[in-house]
């Protein structure tokens, strides 16, 4: 077999094909945009076709136990500290803590020591806290499918969280290898699309020219839940929030220019979810429940199976829960795939030709003027003059009027 897929739009990079190959003929290799795709070693391939049979794009995936329509809930974590350290309303923390107690093992996404984004295995409370908060980069799933298979075959319960395509890839792999999934709980996130790990690595180098990174938050809530408030902490104690250099990656993500090609054709951007339970931000809460819109985060929870319903029932003491419906929770990522921008090809041409800083300026709002303002403001704060300068500027403005 020459290739698992016909074109790049037909590959999610879930790794199911690599893991099921009986001759280990498949390796995941990066393309020029930094995304992983299966590459077949022809000398090892026996043309068994298992790789295509397990592919979530090439096969219709239907769960017999899925509800005809998801049960929709508005959810907020009762523990305010956990809520503020979460992306939305904090439901994931309650779910993962519960799963750790009853299911033994939790798989989620975290930053490694160099802030690369990867799936990992957790067996204690400290480890699962690293899964809290969104990471807007396609995760490296490595050999996680094999680890989950081993855990299930050893009688352990497993909670797996990932994108819709990763969930389906996992379930296809487990079912096709005749692995009992009765103790598997799957949780997918409402996904806008996965950005390039290559550009994330370039971005990390870009913001660490003078000091090394020690913490990073894609959704810093001290500035509010709405929007992308980025906070980065550095080794020398410096902190940056929403400066033009720090906002570069978030702006590229929001431009839709750096998503995986398959994301523009995603089969899972709808209400027919493939997991037991789906979580995300409850965007539009200000319209249907303005009393809950305190700008500190609200979770959307979609229960898709009886197993998912059992999870929510088991953690309800830690949560505030209100019934909702599919009409009130609709958002673009639950209706259709993200539209491919017309200038995507030009963007990548610019990147290959001119490099990361060029695209940061052209497509992501990075400019020296904003950087100069940030530096001046920081110096005034250190000198204790920021309030004085602010009053002076206000006085001059009043005189001009």
C-alpha positions as YAML, in Angstrom:
chain: A
units: angstrom
residues:
- id: 1
  name: UNK
  ca: [0.00, 0.00, 0.00]
- id: 2
  name: UNK
  ca: [1.49, 3.32, -1.05]
- id: 3
  name: UNK
  ca: [-0.41, 5.58, 1.36]
- id: 4
  name: UNK
  ca: [-3.05, 5.42, 4.07]
- id: 5
  name: UNK
  ca: [-4.79, 8.53, 2.72]
- id: 6
  name: UNK
  ca: [-5.38, 10.09, -0.71]
- id: 7
  name: UNK
  ca: [-4.80, 13.72, 0.27]
- id: 8
  name: UNK
  ca: [-3.87, 15.59, 3.43]
- id: 9
  name: UNK
  ca: [-7.43, 16.77, 4.01]
- id: 10
  name: UNK
  ca: [-8.20, 13.07, 4.64]
- id: 11
  name: UNK
  ca: [-5.89, 12.58, 7.63]
- id: 12
  name: UNK
  ca: [-6.47, 13.76, 11.20]
- id: 13
  name: UNK
  ca: [-3.10, 12.49, 12.44]
- id: 14
  name: UNK
  ca: [-4.77, 10.38, 15.14]
- id: 15
  name: UNK
  ca: [-2.09, 7.61, 14.89]
- id: 16
  name: UNK
  ca: [-4.61, 4.73, 14.85]
- id: 17
  name: UNK
  ca: [-3.14, 3.42, 11.58]
- id: 18
  name: UNK
  ca: [0.38, 3.35, 13.01]
- id: 19
  name: UNK
  ca: [-0.70, 1.50, 16.11]
- id: 20
  name: UNK
  ca: [-2.73, -1.18, 14.35]
- id: 21
  name: UNK
  ca: [-0.12, -2.05, 11.71]
- id: 22
  name: UNK
  ca: [0.97, -5.66, 12.43]
- id: 23
  name: UNK
  ca: [4.37, -5.25, 10.74]
- id: 24
  name: UNK
  ca: [5.20, -1.81, 12.19]
- id: 25
  name: UNK
  ca: [5.50, -0.46, 8.66]
- id: 26
  name: UNK
  ca: [4.03, 2.95, 9.53]
- id: 27
  name: UNK
  ca: [5.80, 5.91, 11.10]
- id: 28
  name: UNK
  ca: [4.33, 9.35, 11.79]
- id: 29
  name: UNK
  ca: [6.39, 11.99, 10.00]
- id: 30
  name: UNK
  ca: [6.16, 15.76, 9.96]
- id: 31
  name: UNK
  ca: [5.29, 17.66, 6.82]
- id: 32
  name: UNK
  ca: [6.42, 21.21, 6.03]
- id: 33
  name: UNK
  ca: [3.62, 22.69, 8.14]
- id: 34
  name: UNK
  ca: [4.62, 20.66, 11.18]
- id: 35
  name: UNK
  ca: [1.72, 18.20, 11.20]
- id: 36
  name: UNK
  ca: [2.23, 14.45, 11.58]
- id: 37
  name: UNK
  ca: [1.15, 12.09, 8.77]
- id: 38
  name: UNK
  ca: [1.58, 8.33, 8.39]
- id: 39
  name: UNK
  ca: [4.42, 7.23, 6.12]
- id: 40
  name: UNK
  ca: [4.58, 3.58, 4.97]
- id: 41
  name: UNK
  ca: [7.82, 1.62, 4.72]
- id: 42
  name: UNK
  ca: [7.07, -0.36, 1.55]
- id: 43
  name: UNK
  ca: [9.57, -3.08, 2.42]
- id: 44
  name: UNK
  ca: [7.59, -3.92, 5.57]
- id: 45
  name: UNK
  ca: [4.05, -3.40, 4.27]
- id: 46
  name: UNK
  ca: [2.04, -6.59, 3.60]
- id: 47
  name: UNK
  ca: [-0.99, -4.81, 2.07]
- id: 48
  name: UNK
  ca: [-3.28, -6.13, 4.82]
- id: 49
  name: UNK
  ca: [-5.38, -2.95, 4.71]
- id: 50
  name: UNK
  ca: [-5.74, -2.67, 8.50]
- id: 51
  name: UNK
  ca: [-4.50, 0.93, 8.40]
- id: 52
  name: UNK
  ca: [-7.37, 2.04, 6.17]
- id: 53
  name: UNK
  ca: [-9.96, -0.05, 8.02]
- id: 54
  name: UNK
  ca: [-9.15, 1.71, 11.30]
- id: 55
  name: UNK
  ca: [-9.10, 5.25, 9.83]
- id: 56
  name: UNK
  ca: [-11.88, 7.46, 11.32]
- id: 57
  name: UNK
  ca: [-12.19, 9.41, 8.06]
- id: 58
  name: UNK
  ca: [-12.52, 6.40, 5.74]
- id: 59
  name: UNK
  ca: [-15.03, 4.57, 7.92]
- id: 60
  name: UNK
  ca: [-18.43, 5.57, 9.26]
- id: 61
  name: UNK
  ca: [-18.31, 5.53, 13.05]
- id: 62
  name: UNK
  ca: [-21.64, 5.01, 14.78]
- id: 63
  name: UNK
  ca: [-22.12, 4.24, 18.46]
- id: 64
  name: UNK
  ca: [-25.09, 2.02, 19.20]
- id: 65
  name: UNK
  ca: [-25.50, 3.40, 22.70]
- id: 66
  name: UNK
  ca: [-25.45, 7.10, 21.77]
- id: 67
  name: UNK
  ca: [-28.46, 9.23, 22.63]
- id: 68
  name: UNK
  ca: [-30.41, 10.45, 19.56]
- id: 69
  name: UNK
  ca: [-29.74, 13.99, 20.76]
- id: 70
  name: UNK
  ca: [-27.27, 15.10, 23.43]
- id: 71
  name: UNK
  ca: [-28.49, 16.19, 26.86]
- id: 72
  name: UNK
  ca: [-27.23, 19.74, 27.33]
- id: 73
  name: UNK
  ca: [-26.25, 21.40, 30.60]
- id: 74
  name: UNK
  ca: [-24.85, 24.69, 31.87]
- id: 75
  name: UNK
  ca: [-22.21, 23.88, 34.49]
- id: 76
  name: UNK
  ca: [-20.12, 25.90, 36.95]
- id: 77
  name: UNK
  ca: [-17.60, 24.54, 39.45]
- id: 78
  name: UNK
  ca: [-18.48, 25.37, 43.07]
- id: 79
  name: UNK
  ca: [-14.82, 25.74, 44.06]
- id: 80
  name: UNK
  ca: [-13.99, 29.24, 42.81]
- id: 81
  name: UNK
  ca: [-10.23, 28.66, 42.86]
- id: 82
  name: UNK
  ca: [-10.56, 25.64, 40.56]
- id: 83
  name: UNK
  ca: [-12.96, 27.56, 38.34]
- id: 84
  name: UNK
  ca: [-10.52, 30.46, 37.94]
- id: 85
  name: UNK
  ca: [-7.69, 28.07, 37.06]
- id: 86
  name: UNK
  ca: [-9.82, 26.38, 34.41]
- id: 87
  name: UNK
  ca: [-10.56, 27.46, 30.84]
- id: 88
  name: UNK
  ca: [-14.33, 27.68, 31.26]
- id: 89
  name: UNK
  ca: [-16.51, 26.59, 34.19]
- id: 90
  name: UNK
  ca: [-14.21, 23.99, 35.73]
- id: 91
  name: UNK
  ca: [-16.19, 20.85, 34.96]
- id: 92
  name: UNK
  ca: [-13.14, 18.97, 33.68]
- id: 93
  name: UNK
  ca: [-11.42, 19.12, 37.05]
- id: 94
  name: UNK
  ca: [-14.42, 17.56, 38.78]
- id: 95
  name: UNK
  ca: [-14.68, 14.90, 36.11]
- id: 96
  name: UNK
  ca: [-10.99, 13.96, 36.11]
- id: 97
  name: UNK
  ca: [-10.80, 13.86, 39.92]
- id: 98
  name: UNK
  ca: [-13.79, 11.54, 40.02]
- id: 99
  name: UNK
  ca: [-12.40, 9.34, 37.23]
- id: 100
  name: UNK
  ca: [-9.08, 9.04, 39.04]
- id: 101
  name: UNK
  ca: [-10.84, 7.67, 42.12]
- id: 102
  name: UNK
  ca: [-13.06, 5.15, 40.34]
- id: 103
  name: UNK
  ca: [-11.26, 4.48, 37.05]
- id: 104
  name: UNK
  ca: [-7.64, 4.54, 38.22]
- id: 105
  name: UNK
  ca: [-6.09, 6.20, 35.16]
- id: 106
  name: UNK
  ca: [-6.65, 9.53, 33.38]
- id: 107
  name: UNK
  ca: [-5.23, 10.56, 30.00]
- id: 108
  name: UNK
  ca: [-5.15, 14.21, 29.00]
- id: 109
  name: UNK
  ca: [-3.07, 16.97, 27.42]
- id: 110
  name: UNK
  ca: [-0.27, 18.88, 29.12]
- id: 111
  name: UNK
  ca: [2.85, 20.95, 28.50]
- id: 112
  name: UNK
  ca: [6.15, 19.09, 28.81]
- id: 113
  name: UNK
  ca: [9.26, 20.72, 30.30]
- id: 114
  name: UNK
  ca: [9.86, 22.68, 27.09]
- id: 115
  name: UNK
  ca: [6.18, 23.62, 26.65]
- id: 116
  name: UNK
  ca: [5.55, 21.21, 23.83]
- id: 117
  name: UNK
  ca: [1.96, 19.94, 23.87]
- id: 118
  name: UNK
  ca: [1.48, 16.21, 24.38]
- id: 119
  name: UNK
  ca: [-0.91, 13.59, 25.69]
- id: 120
  name: UNK
  ca: [0.13, 11.96, 28.93]
- id: 121
  name: UNK
  ca: [-0.97, 9.41, 31.54]
- id: 122
  name: UNK
  ca: [-1.88, 10.46, 35.10]
- id: 123
  name: UNK
  ca: [-2.43, 8.33, 38.19]
- id: 124
  name: UNK
  ca: [-2.51, 10.95, 40.98]
- id: 125
  name: UNK
  ca: [-4.03, 14.34, 41.82]
- id: 126
  name: UNK
  ca: [-0.84, 16.30, 41.10]
- id: 127
  name: UNK
  ca: [-0.51, 14.88, 37.60]
- id: 128
  name: UNK
  ca: [-4.10, 15.56, 36.55]
- id: 129
  name: UNK
  ca: [-3.81, 19.25, 37.45]
- id: 130
  name: UNK
  ca: [-1.40, 19.56, 34.50]
- id: 131
  name: UNK
  ca: [-4.28, 18.67, 32.18]
- id: 132
  name: UNK
  ca: [-6.34, 21.64, 33.37]
- id: 133
  name: UNK
  ca: [-6.67, 24.52, 30.90]
- id: 134
  name: UNK
  ca: [-6.74, 24.60, 27.10]
- id: 135
  name: UNK
  ca: [-3.64, 24.11, 24.95]
- id: 136
  name: UNK
  ca: [-4.37, 25.38, 21.45]
- id: 137
  name: UNK
  ca: [-1.89, 23.19, 19.59]
- id: 138
  name: UNK
  ca: [-2.28, 19.71, 18.07]
- id: 139
  name: UNK
  ca: [-1.04, 17.36, 20.78]
- id: 140
  name: UNK
  ca: [1.57, 14.71, 20.18]
- id: 141
  name: UNK
  ca: [-0.32, 11.53, 21.05]
- id: 142
  name: UNK
  ca: [2.80, 9.31, 20.90]
- id: 143
  name: UNK
  ca: [2.05, 5.73, 22.08]
- id: 144
  name: UNK
  ca: [-0.96, 6.66, 24.23]
- id: 145
  name: UNK
  ca: [-3.32, 4.31, 22.34]
- id: 146
  name: UNK
  ca: [-1.07, 1.38, 23.23]
- id: 147
  name: UNK
  ca: [-0.87, 2.43, 26.88]
- id: 148
  name: UNK
  ca: [-4.66, 2.69, 27.09]
- id: 149
  name: UNK
  ca: [-5.05, -0.72, 25.49]
- id: 150
  name: UNK
  ca: [-2.66, -2.18, 28.08]
- id: 151
  name: UNK
  ca: [-4.51, -0.50, 30.98]
- id: 152
  name: UNK
  ca: [-7.88, -1.79, 29.79]
- id: 153
  name: UNK
  ca: [-6.59, -5.31, 29.25]
- id: 154
  name: UNK
  ca: [-5.16, -5.20, 32.78]
- id: 155
  name: UNK
  ca: [-8.64, -4.42, 34.11]
- id: 156
  name: UNK
  ca: [-8.08, -0.73, 34.84]
- id: 157
  name: UNK
  ca: [-10.65, 1.97, 34.12]
- id: 158
  name: UNK
  ca: [-9.58, 4.83, 31.86]
- id: 159
  name: UNK
  ca: [-10.76, 8.40, 31.20]
- id: 160
  name: UNK
  ca: [-9.45, 9.74, 27.87]
- id: 161
  name: UNK
  ca: [-9.85, 13.38, 26.84]
- id: 162
  name: UNK
  ca: [-9.03, 14.65, 23.37]
- id: 163
  name: UNK
  ca: [-10.45, 16.11, 20.19]
- id: 164
  name: UNK
  ca: [-13.32, 14.34, 18.46]
- id: 165
  name: UNK
  ca: [-11.02, 12.76, 15.86]
- id: 166
  name: UNK
  ca: [-8.64, 11.48, 18.55]
- id: 167
  name: UNK
  ca: [-11.54, 9.90, 20.44]
- id: 168
  name: UNK
  ca: [-12.81, 8.12, 17.33]
- id: 169
  name: UNK
  ca: [-9.31, 7.01, 16.35]
- id: 170
  name: UNK
  ca: [-8.82, 5.54, 19.81]
- id: 171
  name: UNK
  ca: [-12.15, 3.73, 19.82]
- id: 172
  name: UNK
  ca: [-11.61, 2.36, 16.30]
- id: 173
  name: UNK
  ca: [-8.17, 1.06, 17.28]
- id: 174
  name: UNK
  ca: [-9.44, -0.57, 20.48]
- id: 175
  name: UNK
  ca: [-12.47, -2.17, 18.84]
- id: 176
  name: UNK
  ca: [-10.50, -3.41, 15.83]
- id: 177
  name: UNK
  ca: [-7.97, -5.02, 18.20]
- id: 178
  name: UNK
  ca: [-10.84, -6.65, 20.13]
- id: 179
  name: UNK
  ca: [-10.14, -4.71, 23.31]
- id: 180
  name: UNK
  ca: [-12.98, -4.48, 25.84]
- id: 181
  name: UNK
  ca: [-13.91, -0.79, 26.20]
- id: 182
  name: UNK
  ca: [-16.57, -1.18, 28.89]
- id: 183
  name: UNK
  ca: [-14.23, 0.54, 31.37]
- id: 184
  name: UNK
  ca: [-13.29, 3.32, 28.97]
- id: 185
  name: UNK
  ca: [-14.81, 6.78, 29.43]
- id: 186
  name: UNK
  ca: [-14.28, 9.17, 26.53]
- id: 187
  name: UNK
  ca: [-14.49, 12.96, 26.76]
- id: 188
  name: UNK
  ca: [-14.06, 15.18, 23.73]
- id: 189
  name: UNK
  ca: [-13.62, 18.94, 23.64]
- id: 190
  name: UNK
  ca: [-15.51, 21.30, 21.36]
- id: 191
  name: UNK
  ca: [-12.78, 21.95, 18.84]
- id: 192
  name: UNK
  ca: [-12.26, 24.90, 16.49]
- id: 193
  name: UNK
  ca: [-9.32, 23.17, 14.81]
- id: 194
  name: UNK
  ca: [-5.75, 22.23, 15.77]
- id: 195
  name: UNK
  ca: [-2.88, 24.65, 15.03]
- id: 196
  name: UNK
  ca: [0.57, 23.70, 13.78]
- id: 197
  name: UNK
  ca: [3.06, 22.40, 16.38]
- id: 198
  name: UNK
  ca: [5.87, 23.77, 14.18]
- id: 199
  name: UNK
  ca: [4.60, 27.33, 14.46]
- id: 200
  name: UNK
  ca: [4.11, 26.83, 18.21]
- id: 201
  name: UNK
  ca: [7.79, 25.85, 18.50]
- id: 202
  name: UNK
  ca: [8.81, 28.92, 16.47]
- id: 203
  name: UNK
  ca: [6.62, 31.07, 18.70]
- id: 204
  name: UNK
  ca: [8.26, 29.67, 21.85]
- id: 205
  name: UNK
  ca: [11.68, 30.62, 20.47]
- id: 206
  name: UNK
  ca: [10.34, 34.04, 19.49]
- id: 207
  name: UNK
  ca: [9.11, 34.94, 23.01]
- id: 208
  name: UNK
  ca: [12.13, 33.42, 24.78]
- id: 209
  name: UNK
  ca: [14.86, 35.49, 23.13]
- id: 210
  name: UNK
  ca: [15.78, 37.22, 26.41]
- id: 211
  name: UNK
  ca: [14.43, 34.94, 29.12]
- id: 212
  name: UNK
  ca: [13.17, 31.38, 29.44]
- id: 213
  name: UNK
  ca: [9.50, 30.56, 29.95]
- id: 214
  name: UNK
  ca: [8.32, 29.02, 33.24]
- id: 215
  name: UNK
  ca: [4.53, 29.22, 32.85]
- id: 216
  name: UNK
  ca: [1.97, 29.82, 30.10]
- id: 217
  name: UNK
  ca: [-1.78, 30.33, 30.15]
- id: 218
  name: UNK
  ca: [-3.85, 30.56, 26.96]
- id: 219
  name: UNK
  ca: [-6.93, 31.80, 28.84]
- id: 220
  name: UNK
  ca: [-5.86, 33.95, 31.80]
- id: 221
  name: UNK
  ca: [-9.05, 34.73, 33.69]
- id: 222
  name: UNK
  ca: [-7.85, 37.59, 35.87]
- id: 223
  name: UNK
  ca: [-8.51, 39.65, 32.74]
- id: 224
  name: UNK
  ca: [-11.89, 37.98, 32.24]
- id: 225
  name: UNK
  ca: [-13.22, 34.81, 30.60]
- id: 226
  name: UNK
  ca: [-14.24, 36.29, 27.25]
- id: 227
  name: UNK
  ca: [-11.56, 36.39, 24.60]
- id: 228
  name: UNK
  ca: [-7.99, 35.10, 24.65]
- id: 229
  name: UNK
  ca: [-6.07, 36.72, 27.50]
- id: 230
  name: UNK
  ca: [-2.55, 35.30, 27.35]
- id: 231
  name: UNK
  ca: [-0.27, 35.27, 30.38]
- id: 232
  name: UNK
  ca: [3.34, 34.13, 30.26]
- id: 233
  name: UNK
  ca: [5.74, 33.92, 33.20]
- id: 234
  name: UNK
  ca: [9.51, 34.02, 32.75]
- id: 235
  name: UNK
  ca: [12.49, 32.72, 34.67]
- id: 236
  name: UNK
  ca: [13.59, 36.09, 36.10]
- id: 237
  name: UNK
  ca: [10.16, 36.75, 37.58]
- id: 238
  name: UNK
  ca: [8.89, 38.83, 34.70]
- id: 239
  name: UNK
  ca: [5.28, 38.48, 33.63]
- id: 240
  name: UNK
  ca: [3.69, 39.43, 30.32]
- id: 241
  name: UNK
  ca: [-0.05, 39.66, 29.72]
- id: 242
  name: UNK
  ca: [-1.49, 40.38, 26.27]
- id: 243
  name: UNK
  ca: [1.58, 42.17, 24.92]
- id: 244
  name: UNK
  ca: [1.78, 42.17, 21.14]
- id: 245
  name: UNK
  ca: [4.58, 39.56, 21.09]
- id: 246
  name: UNK
  ca: [2.77, 37.29, 23.56]
- id: 247
  name: UNK
  ca: [-0.50, 37.54, 21.59]
- id: 248
  name: UNK
  ca: [1.07, 36.44, 18.30]
- id: 249
  name: UNK
  ca: [0.19, 32.75, 18.49]
- id: 250
  name: UNK
  ca: [-3.35, 33.36, 19.75]
- id: 251
  name: UNK
  ca: [-3.90, 35.82, 16.90]
- id: 252
  name: UNK
  ca: [-2.62, 33.29, 14.37]
- id: 253
  name: UNK
  ca: [-4.92, 30.64, 15.84]
- id: 254
  name: UNK
  ca: [-7.92, 32.95, 15.64]
- id: 255
  name: UNK
  ca: [-7.06, 33.81, 12.01]
- id: 256
  name: UNK
  ca: [-7.64, 30.11, 11.09]
- id: 257
  name: UNK
  ca: [-4.53, 30.22, 8.90]
- id: 258
  name: UNK
  ca: [-2.50, 27.65, 10.81]
- id: 259
  name: UNK
  ca: [-5.00, 24.81, 11.28]
- id: 260
  name: UNK
  ca: [-4.46, 21.25, 10.06]
- id: 261
  name: UNK
  ca: [-5.91, 20.82, 6.53]
- id: 262
  name: UNK
  ca: [-8.39, 18.17, 7.74]
- id: 263
  name: UNK
  ca: [-9.88, 20.65, 10.22]
- id: 264
  name: UNK
  ca: [-11.50, 22.53, 7.35]
- id: 265
  name: UNK
  ca: [-13.36, 19.32, 6.47]
- id: 266
  name: UNK
  ca: [-13.94, 17.93, 9.97]
- id: 267
  name: UNK
  ca: [-16.61, 15.20, 10.27]
- id: 268
  name: UNK
  ca: [-17.10, 15.90, 13.97]
- id: 269
  name: UNK
  ca: [-18.00, 19.61, 13.95]
- id: 270
  name: UNK
  ca: [-21.65, 18.95, 14.76]
- id: 271
  name: UNK
  ca: [-23.97, 17.86, 17.57]
- id: 272
  name: UNK
  ca: [-23.56, 14.14, 16.85]
- id: 273
  name: UNK
  ca: [-20.58, 13.61, 19.13]
- id: 274
  name: UNK
  ca: [-18.68, 10.35, 19.34]
- id: 275
  name: UNK
  ca: [-17.69, 10.47, 23.01]
- id: 276
  name: UNK
  ca: [-19.54, 9.74, 26.24]
- id: 277
  name: UNK
  ca: [-19.41, 13.39, 27.24]
- id: 278
  name: UNK
  ca: [-18.45, 16.64, 25.49]
- id: 279
  name: UNK
  ca: [-17.22, 19.82, 27.18]
- id: 280
  name: UNK
  ca: [-16.42, 23.36, 26.12]
- id: 281
  name: UNK
  ca: [-17.16, 27.04, 26.75]
- id: 282
  name: UNK
  ca: [-20.83, 27.95, 26.95]
- id: 283
  name: UNK
  ca: [-20.59, 30.87, 24.54]
- id: 284
  name: UNK
  ca: [-23.73, 32.98, 24.41]
- id: 285
  name: UNK
  ca: [-24.58, 32.47, 28.08]
- id: 286
  name: UNK
  ca: [-25.18, 36.22, 28.37]
- id: 287
  name: UNK
  ca: [-28.18, 35.87, 26.06]
- id: 288
  name: UNK
  ca: [-29.94, 32.90, 27.66]
- id: 289
  name: UNK
  ca: [-28.83, 33.22, 31.31]
- id: 290
  name: UNK
  ca: [-27.43, 36.73, 31.88]
- id: 291
  name: UNK
  ca: [-27.54, 36.10, 35.62]
- id: 292
  name: UNK
  ca: [-24.72, 33.53, 35.19]
- id: 293
  name: UNK
  ca: [-22.54, 35.76, 33.01]
- id: 294
  name: UNK
  ca: [-20.01, 36.93, 35.63]
- id: 295
  name: UNK
  ca: [-17.04, 36.76, 33.20]
- id: 296
  name: UNK
  ca: [-15.38, 33.99, 35.26]
- id: 297
  name: UNK
  ca: [-16.26, 31.07, 32.99]
- id: 298
  name: UNK
  ca: [-19.21, 28.80, 32.26]
- id: 299
  name: UNK
  ca: [-18.95, 25.23, 30.95]
- id: 300
  name: UNK
  ca: [-21.10, 23.66, 28.28]
- id: 301
  name: UNK
  ca: [-21.60, 19.94, 28.92]
- id: 302
  name: UNK
  ca: [-23.19, 17.64, 26.38]
- id: 303
  name: UNK
  ca: [-24.03, 14.16, 27.65]
- id: 304
  name: UNK
  ca: [-24.05, 11.70, 24.77]
- id: 305
  name: UNK
  ca: [-24.40, 8.28, 26.41]
- id: 306
  name: UNK
  ca: [-25.72, 6.68, 29.59]
- id: 307
  name: UNK
  ca: [-22.12, 6.32, 30.74]
- id: 308
  name: UNK
  ca: [-21.64, 10.06, 30.33]
- id: 309
  name: UNK
  ca: [-24.85, 10.75, 32.23]
- id: 310
  name: UNK
  ca: [-23.58, 8.58, 35.07]
- id: 311
  name: UNK
  ca: [-20.39, 10.66, 35.29]
- id: 312
  name: UNK
  ca: [-22.29, 13.93, 35.56]
- id: 313
  name: UNK
  ca: [-24.59, 12.44, 38.23]
- id: 314
  name: UNK
  ca: [-21.57, 11.29, 40.21]
- id: 315
  name: UNK
  ca: [-19.90, 14.73, 40.32]
- id: 316
  name: UNK
  ca: [-22.97, 16.95, 40.68]
- id: 317
  name: UNK
  ca: [-22.27, 17.73, 44.35]
- id: 318
  name: UNK
  ca: [-19.20, 19.71, 43.27]
- id: 319
  name: UNK
  ca: [-21.04, 21.65, 40.56]
- id: 320
  name: UNK
  ca: [-23.87, 24.07, 39.89]
- id: 321
  name: UNK
  ca: [-25.90, 22.51, 37.05]
- id: 322
  name: UNK
  ca: [-28.76, 23.90, 34.95]
- id: 323
  name: UNK
  ca: [-30.58, 22.06, 32.17]
- id: 324
  name: UNK
  ca: [-30.28, 23.60, 28.70]
- id: 325
  name: UNK
  ca: [-30.90, 22.48, 25.12]
- id: 326
  name: UNK
  ca: [-29.22, 22.19, 21.73]
- id: 327
  name: UNK
  ca: [-30.73, 25.44, 20.42]
- id: 328
  name: UNK
  ca: [-29.27, 27.52, 23.24]
- id: 329
  name: UNK
  ca: [-25.81, 25.95, 23.10]
- id: 330
  name: UNK
  ca: [-25.23, 26.19, 19.34]
- id: 331
  name: UNK
  ca: [-21.95, 27.75, 18.30]
- id: 332
  name: UNK
  ca: [-20.06, 27.59, 14.98]
- id: 333
  name: UNK
  ca: [-17.90, 24.60, 15.98]
- id: 334
  name: UNK
  ca: [-21.06, 22.59, 16.69]
- id: 335
  name: UNK
  ca: [-22.58, 23.39, 13.31]
- id: 336
  name: UNK
  ca: [-19.85, 23.20, 10.67]
- id: 337
  name: UNK
  ca: [-16.07, 22.93, 10.23]
- id: 338
  name: UNK
  ca: [-13.96, 26.07, 10.34]
- id: 339
  name: UNK
  ca: [-13.83, 27.70, 6.92]
- id: 340
  name: UNK
  ca: [-10.46, 27.66, 5.21]
- id: 341
  name: UNK
  ca: [-9.18, 31.24, 4.69]
- id: 342
  name: UNK
  ca: [-8.53, 32.25, 1.10]
- id: 343
  name: UNK
  ca: [-5.06, 33.55, 2.00]
- id: 344
  name: UNK
  ca: [-3.90, 30.34, 3.74]
- id: 345
  name: UNK
  ca: [-1.60, 29.30, 0.87]
- id: 346
  name: UNK
  ca: [-0.09, 32.80, 0.73]
- id: 347
  name: UNK
  ca: [0.48, 32.70, 4.49]
- id: 348
  name: UNK
  ca: [2.52, 29.52, 4.27]
- id: 349
  name: UNK
  ca: [4.46, 30.85, 1.27]
- id: 350
  name: UNK
  ca: [5.35, 33.93, 3.33]
- id: 351
  name: UNK
  ca: [6.39, 31.74, 6.24]
- id: 352
  name: UNK
  ca: [8.67, 29.52, 4.14]
- id: 353
  name: UNK
  ca: [10.22, 32.54, 2.41]
- id: 354
  name: UNK
  ca: [10.53, 35.10, 5.21]
- id: 355
  name: UNK
  ca: [10.24, 33.25, 8.51]
- id: 356
  name: UNK
  ca: [8.23, 33.52, 11.70]
- id: 357
  name: UNK
  ca: [8.79, 37.16, 12.67]
- id: 358
  name: UNK
  ca: [7.59, 38.30, 9.24]
- id: 359
  name: UNK
  ca: [4.27, 36.47, 9.57]
- id: 360
  name: UNK
  ca: [3.98, 37.71, 13.17]
- id: 361
  name: UNK
  ca: [4.03, 41.27, 11.85]
- id: 362
  name: UNK
  ca: [1.93, 40.69, 8.73]
- id: 363
  name: UNK
  ca: [-0.75, 38.37, 10.11]
- id: 364
  name: UNK
  ca: [-0.67, 38.55, 13.90]
- id: 365
  name: UNK
  ca: [-0.46, 42.22, 14.90]
- id: 366
  name: UNK
  ca: [3.12, 42.20, 16.19]
- id: 367
  name: UNK
  ca: [4.70, 45.63, 15.85]
- id: 368
  name: UNK
  ca: [7.47, 47.66, 17.45]
- id: 369
  name: UNK
  ca: [5.12, 50.52, 18.36]
- id: 370
  name: UNK
  ca: [3.09, 48.34, 20.72]
- id: 371
  name: UNK
  ca: [6.26, 46.76, 22.07]
- id: 372
  name: UNK
  ca: [7.69, 50.23, 22.81]
- id: 373
  name: UNK
  ca: [4.52, 51.18, 24.68]
- id: 374
  name: UNK
  ca: [4.81, 48.04, 26.79]
- id: 375
  name: UNK
  ca: [8.46, 48.73, 27.65]
- id: 376
  name: UNK
  ca: [7.76, 52.36, 28.58]
- id: 377
  name: UNK
  ca: [4.79, 51.38, 30.71]
- id: 378
  name: UNK
  ca: [6.89, 48.77, 32.51]
- id: 379
  name: UNK
  ca: [9.65, 51.31, 33.23]
- id: 380
  name: UNK
  ca: [7.14, 53.86, 34.57]
- id: 381
  name: UNK
  ca: [5.64, 51.22, 36.85]
- id: 382
  name: UNK
  ca: [9.07, 50.34, 38.24]
- id: 383
  name: UNK
  ca: [9.78, 54.02, 38.86]
- id: 384
  name: UNK
  ca: [6.40, 54.57, 40.52]
- id: 385
  name: UNK
  ca: [5.42, 57.16, 37.93]
- id: 386
  name: UNK
  ca: [2.62, 55.36, 36.11]
- id: 387
  name: UNK
  ca: [-0.23, 57.06, 38.01]
- id: 388
  name: UNK
  ca: [1.38, 60.50, 37.68]
- id: 389
  name: UNK
  ca: [1.80, 60.11, 33.91]
- id: 390
  name: UNK
  ca: [-1.78, 58.86, 33.62]
- id: 391
  name: UNK
  ca: [-3.12, 61.97, 35.42]
- id: 392
  name: UNK
  ca: [-0.92, 64.20, 33.25]
- id: 393
  name: UNK
  ca: [-2.27, 62.63, 30.04]
- id: 394
  name: UNK
  ca: [-5.86, 63.06, 31.27]
- id: 395
  name: UNK
  ca: [-5.20, 66.71, 32.11]
- id: 396
  name: UNK
  ca: [-3.77, 67.40, 28.66]
- id: 397
  name: UNK
  ca: [-6.78, 65.68, 27.07]
- id: 398
  name: UNK
  ca: [-9.20, 67.89, 29.03]
- id: 399
  name: UNK
  ca: [-7.31, 71.05, 28.00]
- id: 400
  name: UNK
  ca: [-7.51, 70.06, 24.31]
- id: 401
  name: UNK
  ca: [-11.26, 69.53, 24.57]
...
